Amino acid sequence: MGTYEATSPADRGSGPLGTRPGKIIAVHLSYASRAEQRGRRPAHPSYFFKPSSSIGTSGGTVERPAGTELLAFEGEIALVIGTTARWVKPDQAWDHVAAVTAANDFGLYDLRAADKGSNVRSKGGDGYTPLGPGLIDARDVDPSSLRIRTWVNGDLVQEDTTAGLLFPLRQFVSDLSQHFTLEPGDVILTGTPAGSTVVSPGDVVVVEVDVPGTSASSGRLHTTVSQGIRSFSDIGSQPEVDEKQRAEAWGTPVEAPVEEDAPALSEELRAKLLRAPVAGLSAQLRKRGLNNVAIDGVRPNLPGSKVVGTARTLRFVPNREDLFKSHGGGYNAQKRLFDSVGAGEVIVIEARGDKGSGTLGDILALRARYLGAAGVITDGGVRDFDAVAATGLPVFSQGAHPAVLGRKHVPWDTDVAVACGGATVLPGDIIVGDDDGVVVIPPSLAEEIADAALVQEDEDSWIAEQVGQGRPIEGLFPLNPLWRERYEAWQKKQ
């Protein structure tokens, strides 16, 4: 490590480094929470450069140029290279990092269109990369245990850990060293989690990197937004803003595309399915050759409840410690789904039939209930079982279990095909559950199945009434021609 010495800030242009870095390399998209918000998940990291003149120090200002509106902050963990790195392997990469500190990767979305992914003008402004105020010795920390937090005017707006990264910190160093030499003092900005948004003149943005439970901290990096008085001239690209840029700058989540011809669950159809018993729906599905649409082994936490809705899916894979470290913490797939479920939707969880841990608890149930979810179906266990029931959210599961998720599962991905209780469930499938169980209905058949089940329910009710009056089952159940004639005559009178 020892060839790079961190010193106190010497001037505004060096931050806590003592001298300006030769290179500042920034990662485009690196946190799962941010990827979910943007609606895309990269397979590999991508990068852009920032000029060393963009470095700033704690207590400084960042200017929003006149004639612009979309200056956004991005709290980030910055790595300071300590020894020359070229073609280093991932398991050796951290040895080339001298220090970790807080950074704020400010960007002006009004200028993104001009340079697209290079971000030359949108992120290259003077003071657009404040660092510090202090440095954490990289030798003293586990790179997988760091936390990033950002406050705006005292309100916490970003919080995540390196467990929420799509790629480990070591990978950035190793990957970049394949392409060019990383030199002492170079800085790598490792991306921002969800929560980045637009700030205005007078706002104060504070960023801190630390290791929870220890004294290791960068200190709090303070930056005040100021209003510029000079506008850009016509010698170059002018600021340009559209609704997409506004949405991304403000941090509006990207909605998943919906096929235009996808059958919707109308209120009329929902009402029919609420009336139709699951047993009757199952019978109608079987008549049409669908014998593998029952989610087996699950029971409702609220007896007598009925669930009808379209499926949002969540897949857990078997716990593996390294995978839980990379995918189980932070704003993971489970939290993202419970935070985005829509009114009338049913969360369906694939837990591989393993009831040896909880797959949700009362906090997630409260969130889903608040957002109007119709219910949750899981072929695993439920933690805080009574508290979940007290929320009023119908949950079908294999029962209670006190263990947390990580004992058995890693939350892996959402809105994909899953296998729950032996049934395949696709996003958008229609889910219906009652005390008899849960069935999965292909959307294209739902109207037909509901109508047929209601017709059969009326018929069965009439038959039950006849049997209750002492008539024998033979010829009555199912209806023979004579009894069918009597039933149809009764129907006409209704």
Coordinates of N, CA and C in Angstrom, one line a residue, residues 266-419:
S266 N -60.2 -6.4 -15.4 CA -61.2 -5.3 -15.2 C -61.9 -5.5 -13.9
E267 N -62.5 -4.4 -13.5 CA -63.3 -4.5 -12.2 C -64.4 -5.5 -12.3
E268 N -65.0 -5.6 -13.5 CA -66.1 -6.5 -13.7 C -65.6 -8.0 -13.6
L269 N -64.5 -8.3 -14.2 CA -63.9 -9.6 -14.1 C -63.5 -9.9 -12.7
R270 N -62.9 -8.9 -12.0 CA -62.5 -9.1 -10.6 C -63.7 -9.4 -9.7
A271 N -64.8 -8.8 -10.0 CA -66.0 -9.0 -9.2 C -66.5 -10.5 -9.4
K272 N -66.4 -10.9 -10.7 CA -66.8 -12.3 -11.0 C -65.9 -13.3 -10.2
L273 N -64.6 -13.1 -10.3 CA -63.6 -14.0 -9.6 C -63.8 -14.0 -8.1
L274 N -64.2 -12.8 -7.6 CA -64.4 -12.8 -6.1 C -65.6 -13.7 -5.7
R275 N -66.6 -13.8 -6.6 CA -67.8 -14.6 -6.3 C -67.5 -16.1 -6.6
A276 N -66.6 -16.4 -7.5 CA -66.4 -17.8 -7.9 C -65.5 -18.5 -6.9
P277 N -65.8 -19.6 -6.4 CA -65.0 -20.4 -5.5 C -63.8 -21.0 -6.2
V278 N -62.7 -21.1 -5.5 CA -61.5 -21.6 -6.1 C -61.7 -23.1 -6.6
A279 N -62.5 -23.8 -5.9 CA -62.7 -25.2 -6.3 C -63.4 -25.2 -7.6
G280 N -64.4 -24.3 -7.8 CA -65.1 -24.3 -9.1 C -64.2 -23.8 -10.2
L281 N -63.3 -22.8 -9.9 CA -62.4 -22.4 -11.0 C -61.4 -23.5 -11.3
S282 N -61.0 -24.3 -10.3 CA -60.1 -25.4 -10.6 C -60.7 -26.4 -11.5
A283 N -62.0 -26.7 -11.2 CA -62.7 -27.7 -12.1 C -62.8 -27.2 -13.5
Q284 N -63.1 -25.9 -13.7 CA -63.2 -25.4 -15.1 C -61.8 -25.4 -15.8
L285 N -60.8 -25.1 -15.1 CA -59.5 -25.2 -15.6 C -59.1 -26.6 -16.1
R286 N -59.5 -27.6 -15.2 CA -59.2 -29.0 -15.5 C -60.0 -29.4 -16.8
K287 N -61.2 -28.9 -16.9 CA -62.0 -29.3 -18.1 C -61.3 -28.8 -19.4
R288 N -60.5 -27.8 -19.3 CA -59.8 -27.2 -20.4 C -58.4 -27.8 -20.5
G289 N -58.1 -28.8 -19.8 CA -56.8 -29.5 -19.9 C -55.7 -28.9 -19.0
L290 N -56.0 -28.0 -18.2 CA -55.0 -27.3 -17.3 C -55.1 -28.0 -15.9
N291 N -54.2 -29.0 -15.7 CA -54.2 -29.7 -14.5 C -53.1 -29.3 -13.5
N292 N -52.2 -28.4 -13.9 CA -51.1 -28.1 -13.1 C -51.1 -26.6 -12.8
V293 N -52.2 -26.1 -12.3 CA -52.3 -24.7 -12.0 C -52.7 -24.4 -10.6
A294 N -52.6 -25.4 -9.7 CA -52.8 -25.2 -8.3 C -51.5 -25.0 -7.6
I295 N -51.5 -23.9 -6.7 CA -50.3 -23.7 -5.9 C -50.5 -24.5 -4.6
D296 N -49.7 -25.6 -4.5 CA -50.0 -26.6 -3.5 C -49.3 -26.2 -2.1
G297 N -49.9 -26.7 -1.0 CA -49.3 -26.6 0.3 C -49.4 -25.3 1.0
V298 N -50.2 -24.3 0.5 CA -50.3 -23.0 1.1 C -51.6 -22.9 1.8
R299 N -51.6 -22.2 2.9 CA -52.9 -21.9 3.6 C -53.0 -20.4 4.0
P300 N -54.2 -19.9 4.1 CA -54.3 -18.5 4.4 C -54.1 -18.1 5.8
N301 N -53.4 -17.0 6.1 CA -53.2 -16.6 7.5 C -54.5 -16.0 8.0
L302 N -55.4 -15.6 7.2 CA -56.7 -15.1 7.6 C -57.8 -15.9 7.0
P303 N -58.3 -17.0 7.7 CA -59.3 -17.9 7.2 C -60.5 -17.1 6.8
G304 N -61.0 -17.5 5.7 CA -62.2 -16.9 5.1 C -61.9 -15.7 4.2
S305 N -60.6 -15.4 4.0 CA -60.2 -14.3 3.1 C -60.2 -14.8 1.6
K306 N -60.4 -13.9 0.7 CA -60.4 -14.2 -0.7 C -59.3 -13.2 -1.4
V307 N -58.5 -13.8 -2.2 CA -57.5 -13.0 -2.9 C -57.7 -13.1 -4.4
V308 N -57.8 -12.0 -5.1 CA -57.9 -11.9 -6.5 C -57.0 -10.8 -7.0
G309 N -56.1 -11.1 -7.9 CA -55.2 -10.1 -8.5 C -54.3 -10.6 -9.5
T310 N -53.5 -9.7 -10.1 CA -52.5 -10.1 -11.1 C -51.2 -10.3 -10.4
A311 N -50.4 -11.2 -11.0 CA -49.2 -11.7 -10.3 C -48.0 -10.7 -10.5
R312 N -47.3 -10.4 -9.4 CA -46.0 -9.8 -9.5 C -45.1 -10.9 -8.8
T313 N -44.0 -11.3 -9.4 CA -43.3 -12.4 -9.0 C -41.9 -12.1 -8.4
L314 N -41.5 -12.9 -7.4 CA -40.2 -12.8 -6.8 C -39.6 -14.1 -6.6
R315 N -38.3 -14.3 -7.1 CA -37.7 -15.6 -7.0 C -36.5 -15.5 -6.0
F316 N -36.5 -16.5 -5.1 CA -35.4 -16.7 -4.2 C -34.6 -17.9 -4.7
V317 N -33.3 -17.8 -4.6 CA -32.5 -19.0 -4.8 C -31.9 -19.5 -3.5
P318 N -31.5 -20.8 -3.4 CA -30.9 -21.3 -2.2 C -29.8 -20.5 -1.6
N319 N -29.8 -20.3 -0.3 CA -28.8 -19.4 0.3 C -27.3 -20.0 0.0
R320 N -26.5 -19.1 -0.5 CA -25.1 -19.3 -0.6 C -24.4 -18.0 0.0
E321 N -23.5 -18.2 0.9 CA -23.1 -17.0 1.7 C -22.5 -15.9 0.8
D322 N -21.7 -16.2 -0.2 CA -21.2 -15.1 -1.0 C -22.3 -14.4 -1.8
L323 N -23.3 -15.2 -2.3 CA -24.4 -14.6 -3.0 C -25.3 -13.7 -2.1
F324 N -25.5 -14.2 -0.9 CA -26.3 -13.4 0.0 C -25.6 -12.1 0.3
K325 N -24.3 -12.1 0.4 CA -23.5 -10.9 0.6 C -23.7 -9.9 -0.5
S326 N -23.7 -10.4 -1.7 CA -23.8 -9.5 -2.9 C -25.3 -9.1 -3.2
H327 N -26.3 -10.0 -2.9 CA -27.7 -9.7 -3.3 C -28.7 -9.6 -2.1
G328 N -28.2 -10.0 -0.9 CA -29.2 -10.1 0.2 C -29.3 -8.8 0.9
G329 N -28.3 -7.9 0.9 CA -28.4 -6.7 1.7 C -28.9 -5.5 0.9
G330 N -28.9 -4.4 1.5 CA -29.3 -3.2 0.8 C -30.7 -3.2 0.3
Y331 N -30.9 -2.5 -0.8 CA -32.3 -2.4 -1.4 C -32.4 -3.6 -2.4
N332 N -32.5 -4.8 -1.8 CA -32.5 -6.0 -2.6 C -33.8 -6.3 -3.3
A333 N -33.8 -7.4 -4.1 CA -35.0 -7.7 -5.0 C -36.3 -7.8 -4.2
Q334 N -36.2 -8.4 -3.0 CA -37.4 -8.5 -2.1 C -38.0 -7.1 -1.8
K335 N -37.1 -6.2 -1.3 CA -37.5 -4.9 -0.9 C -38.0 -4.1 -2.0
R336 N -37.4 -4.2 -3.2 CA -37.8 -3.5 -4.3 C -39.2 -3.9 -4.8
L337 N -39.5 -5.2 -4.7 CA -40.8 -5.6 -5.2 C -41.9 -5.1 -4.2
F338 N -41.6 -5.3 -2.9 CA -42.6 -4.9 -1.9 C -42.8 -3.3 -1.9
D339 N -41.8 -2.6 -2.4 CA -41.9 -1.2 -2.5 C -42.5 -0.7 -3.7
S340 N -42.8 -1.6 -4.7 CA -43.3 -1.2 -6.0 C -44.6 -1.9 -6.4
V341 N -45.1 -2.8 -5.5 CA -46.3 -3.5 -5.9 C -47.5 -2.5 -6.0
G342 N -48.3 -2.8 -7.0 CA -49.4 -1.9 -7.3 C -50.7 -2.4 -6.7
A343 N -51.7 -1.5 -6.7 CA -53.0 -1.8 -6.1 C -53.6 -3.0 -6.9
G344 N -54.1 -4.0 -6.2 CA -54.8 -5.1 -6.8 C -53.8 -6.2 -7.3
E345 N -52.5 -6.0 -7.1 CA -51.6 -7.0 -7.5 C -51.3 -8.0 -6.4
V346 N -50.9 -9.2 -6.7 CA -50.6 -10.3 -5.8 C -49.1 -10.6 -5.9
I347 N -48.3 -10.5 -4.8 CA -46.9 -10.9 -4.9 C -46.8 -12.4 -4.7
V348 N -46.2 -13.1 -5.7 CA -46.1 -14.5 -5.7 C -44.6 -14.8 -5.5
I349 N -44.2 -15.6 -4.4 CA -42.8 -15.8 -4.1 C -42.5 -17.3 -4.3
E350 N -41.4 -17.5 -5.1 CA -40.8 -18.8 -5.2 C -39.8 -19.0 -4.1
A351 N -40.1 -19.9 -3.2 CA -39.2 -20.3 -2.1 C -38.8 -21.7 -2.2
R352 N -39.1 -22.4 -3.3 CA -38.8 -23.8 -3.5 C -39.5 -24.7 -2.5
G353 N -40.6 -24.3 -1.9 CA -41.3 -25.1 -1.0 C -40.6 -25.3 0.3
D354 N -39.5 -24.4 0.6 CA -38.7 -24.5 1.8 C -39.3 -23.6 2.8
K355 N -39.9 -24.2 3.9 CA -40.5 -23.4 4.9 C -39.6 -23.2 6.1
G356 N -38.3 -23.4 5.9 CA -37.3 -23.3 7.0 C -36.9 -21.9 7.3
S357 N -37.5 -20.9 6.8 CA -37.3 -19.5 7.2 C -38.4 -18.6 6.7
G358 N -38.5 -17.4 7.2 CA -39.5 -16.5 6.8 C -39.1 -15.9 5.4
T359 N -40.2 -15.7 4.6 CA -39.9 -15.1 3.3 C -40.5 -13.6 3.2
L360 N -41.2 -13.2 4.3 CA -41.6 -11.9 4.5 C -41.9 -11.7 6.0
G361 N -42.0 -10.5 6.5 CA -42.4 -10.2 7.8 C -43.4 -9.1 7.9
D362 N -43.6 -8.5 9.1 CA -44.7 -7.5 9.2 C -44.4 -6.2 8.6
I363 N -43.1 -5.8 8.5 CA -42.7 -4.5 7.9 C -43.1 -4.6 6.4
L364 N -42.7 -5.6 5.7 CA -43.0 -5.8 4.3 C -44.5 -5.9 4.1
A365 N -45.1 -6.6 4.9 CA -46.6 -6.8 4.8 C -47.3 -5.4 5.0
L366 N -46.8 -4.6 5.9 CA -47.4 -3.3 6.1 C -47.2 -2.4 4.8
R367 N -46.0 -2.5 4.2 CA -45.8 -1.7 3.0 C -46.7 -2.2 1.9
A368 N -46.8 -3.5 1.7 CA -47.7 -4.0 0.6 C -49.1 -3.6 0.8
R369 N -49.6 -3.7 2.1 CA -50.9 -3.3 2.5 C -51.2 -1.9 2.2
Y370 N -50.2 -1.0 2.5 CA -50.4 0.4 2.3 C -50.5 0.7 0.8
L371 N -49.8 0.0 0.0 CA -49.8 0.2 -1.5 C -51.0 -0.4 -2.2
G372 N -51.8 -1.1 -1.4 CA -53.0 -1.7 -2.0 C -52.9 -3.1 -2.6
A373 N -51.8 -3.8 -2.3 CA -51.6 -5.1 -2.8 C -52.8 -6.0 -2.4
A374 N -53.2 -6.9 -3.2 CA -54.3 -7.8 -2.9 C -53.9 -8.9 -2.0
G375 N -52.6 -9.3 -2.0 CA -52.2 -10.4 -1.1 C -50.8 -10.8 -1.5
V376 N -50.3 -11.8 -0.7 CA -49.0 -12.5 -1.0 C -49.2 -14.0 -1.0
I377 N -48.6 -14.6 -1.9 CA -48.6 -16.1 -2.0 C -47.1 -16.5 -1.9
T378 N -46.8 -17.3 -0.9 CA -45.4 -17.8 -0.8 C -45.4 -19.3 -0.5
D379 N -44.6 -20.1 -1.1 CA -44.5 -21.5 -0.7 C -43.4 -21.7 0.3
G380 N -43.0 -20.6 1.0 CA -42.1 -20.7 2.1 C -42.9 -20.3 3.4
G381 N -42.1 -19.9 4.4 CA -42.6 -19.6 5.7 C -42.8 -18.1 5.8
V382 N -43.5 -17.7 6.9 CA -43.8 -16.3 7.2 C -43.2 -16.0 8.6
R383 N -42.4 -14.9 8.7 CA -41.9 -14.5 10.0 C -42.9 -13.4 10.6
D384 N -43.0 -13.3 11.9 CA -43.9 -12.4 12.6 C -45.3 -12.7 12.1
F385 N -45.7 -14.0 12.2 CA -46.9 -14.5 11.6 C -48.1 -13.7 12.1
D386 N -48.3 -13.6 13.4 CA -49.5 -12.9 13.9 C -49.5 -11.5 13.6
A387 N -48.3 -10.8 13.6 CA -48.2 -9.4 13.3 C -48.6 -9.2 11.8
V388 N -48.2 -10.1 10.9 CA -48.5 -10.0 9.5 C -50.0 -10.1 9.4
A389 N -50.6 -11.1 10.1 CA -52.1 -11.3 10.0 C -52.8 -10.0 10.5
A390 N -52.2 -9.3 11.5 CA -52.8 -8.2 12.1 C -52.8 -7.0 11.1
T391 N -52.0 -7.0 10.1 CA -52.0 -5.9 9.1 C -53.2 -6.0 8.2
G392 N -53.9 -7.2 8.2 CA -55.1 -7.4 7.3 C -54.7 -7.8 5.9
L393 N -53.4 -8.0 5.6 CA -53.0 -8.4 4.3 C -53.2 -9.9 4.2
P394 N -54.0 -10.4 3.3 CA -54.1 -11.9 3.1 C -52.8 -12.5 2.6
V395 N -52.2 -13.4 3.3 CA -51.0 -14.1 3.0 C -51.2 -15.6 3.0
F396 N -50.9 -16.3 1.9 CA -51.0 -17.7 1.8 C -49.6 -18.3 1.9
S397 N -49.3 -19.2 2.8 CA -48.0 -19.6 3.1 C -48.0 -21.1 3.6
Q398 N -46.8 -21.6 3.9 CA -46.7 -22.9 4.6 C -46.7 -22.7 6.1
G399 N -46.9 -21.5 6.6 CA -47.0 -21.3 8.0 C -45.9 -20.5 8.6
A400 N -45.9 -20.4 9.9 CA -44.9 -19.5 10.6 C -43.5 -20.1 10.7
H401 N -42.6 -19.2 10.7 CA -41.2 -19.7 11.0 C -40.4 -18.4 11.5
P402 N -39.7 -18.6 12.6 CA -39.0 -17.4 13.3 C -37.8 -16.9 12.6
A403 N -37.1 -17.8 11.7 CA -35.8 -17.4 11.2 C -36.0 -16.3 10.1
V404 N -34.9 -15.5 9.9 CA -34.9 -14.5 8.9 C -34.6 -15.1 7.6
L405 N -34.8 -14.3 6.5 CA -34.6 -14.8 5.1 C -33.3 -15.5 4.9
G406 N -32.2 -14.9 5.3 CA -30.9 -15.4 5.0 C -30.5 -16.8 5.4
R407 N -31.4 -17.4 6.3 CA -31.1 -18.7 6.7 C -31.2 -19.7 5.6
K408 N -32.1 -19.4 4.6 CA -32.4 -20.4 3.6 C -32.3 -19.8 2.2
H409 N -32.5 -18.5 2.0 CA -32.8 -17.9 0.7 C -31.9 -16.7 0.4
V410 N -31.7 -16.5 -0.9 CA -31.1 -15.2 -1.4 C -32.2 -14.6 -2.4
P411 N -32.6 -13.4 -2.1 CA -33.6 -12.7 -3.0 C -32.9 -12.4 -4.3
W412 N -33.3 -13.0 -5.4 CA -32.6 -13.0 -6.7 C -33.1 -12.0 -7.7
D413 N -34.3 -12.2 -8.2 CA -34.9 -11.4 -9.2 C -36.4 -11.3 -9.1
T414 N -37.0 -10.3 -9.9 CA -38.4 -10.1 -9.8 C -39.0 -10.1 -11.2
D415 N -40.3 -10.2 -11.2 CA -41.1 -10.2 -12.5 C -40.5 -11.1 -13.6
V416 N -40.2 -12.3 -13.1 CA -39.8 -13.4 -14.0 C -40.7 -14.6 -13.8
A417 N -40.6 -15.6 -14.6 CA -41.4 -16.8 -14.4 C -40.9 -17.5 -13.1
V418 N -41.8 -17.9 -12.2 CA -41.4 -18.6 -11.0 C -42.2 -19.9 -10.8
A419 N -41.7 -20.7 -10.0 CA -42.4 -22.0 -9.6 C -42.8 -21.9 -8.2

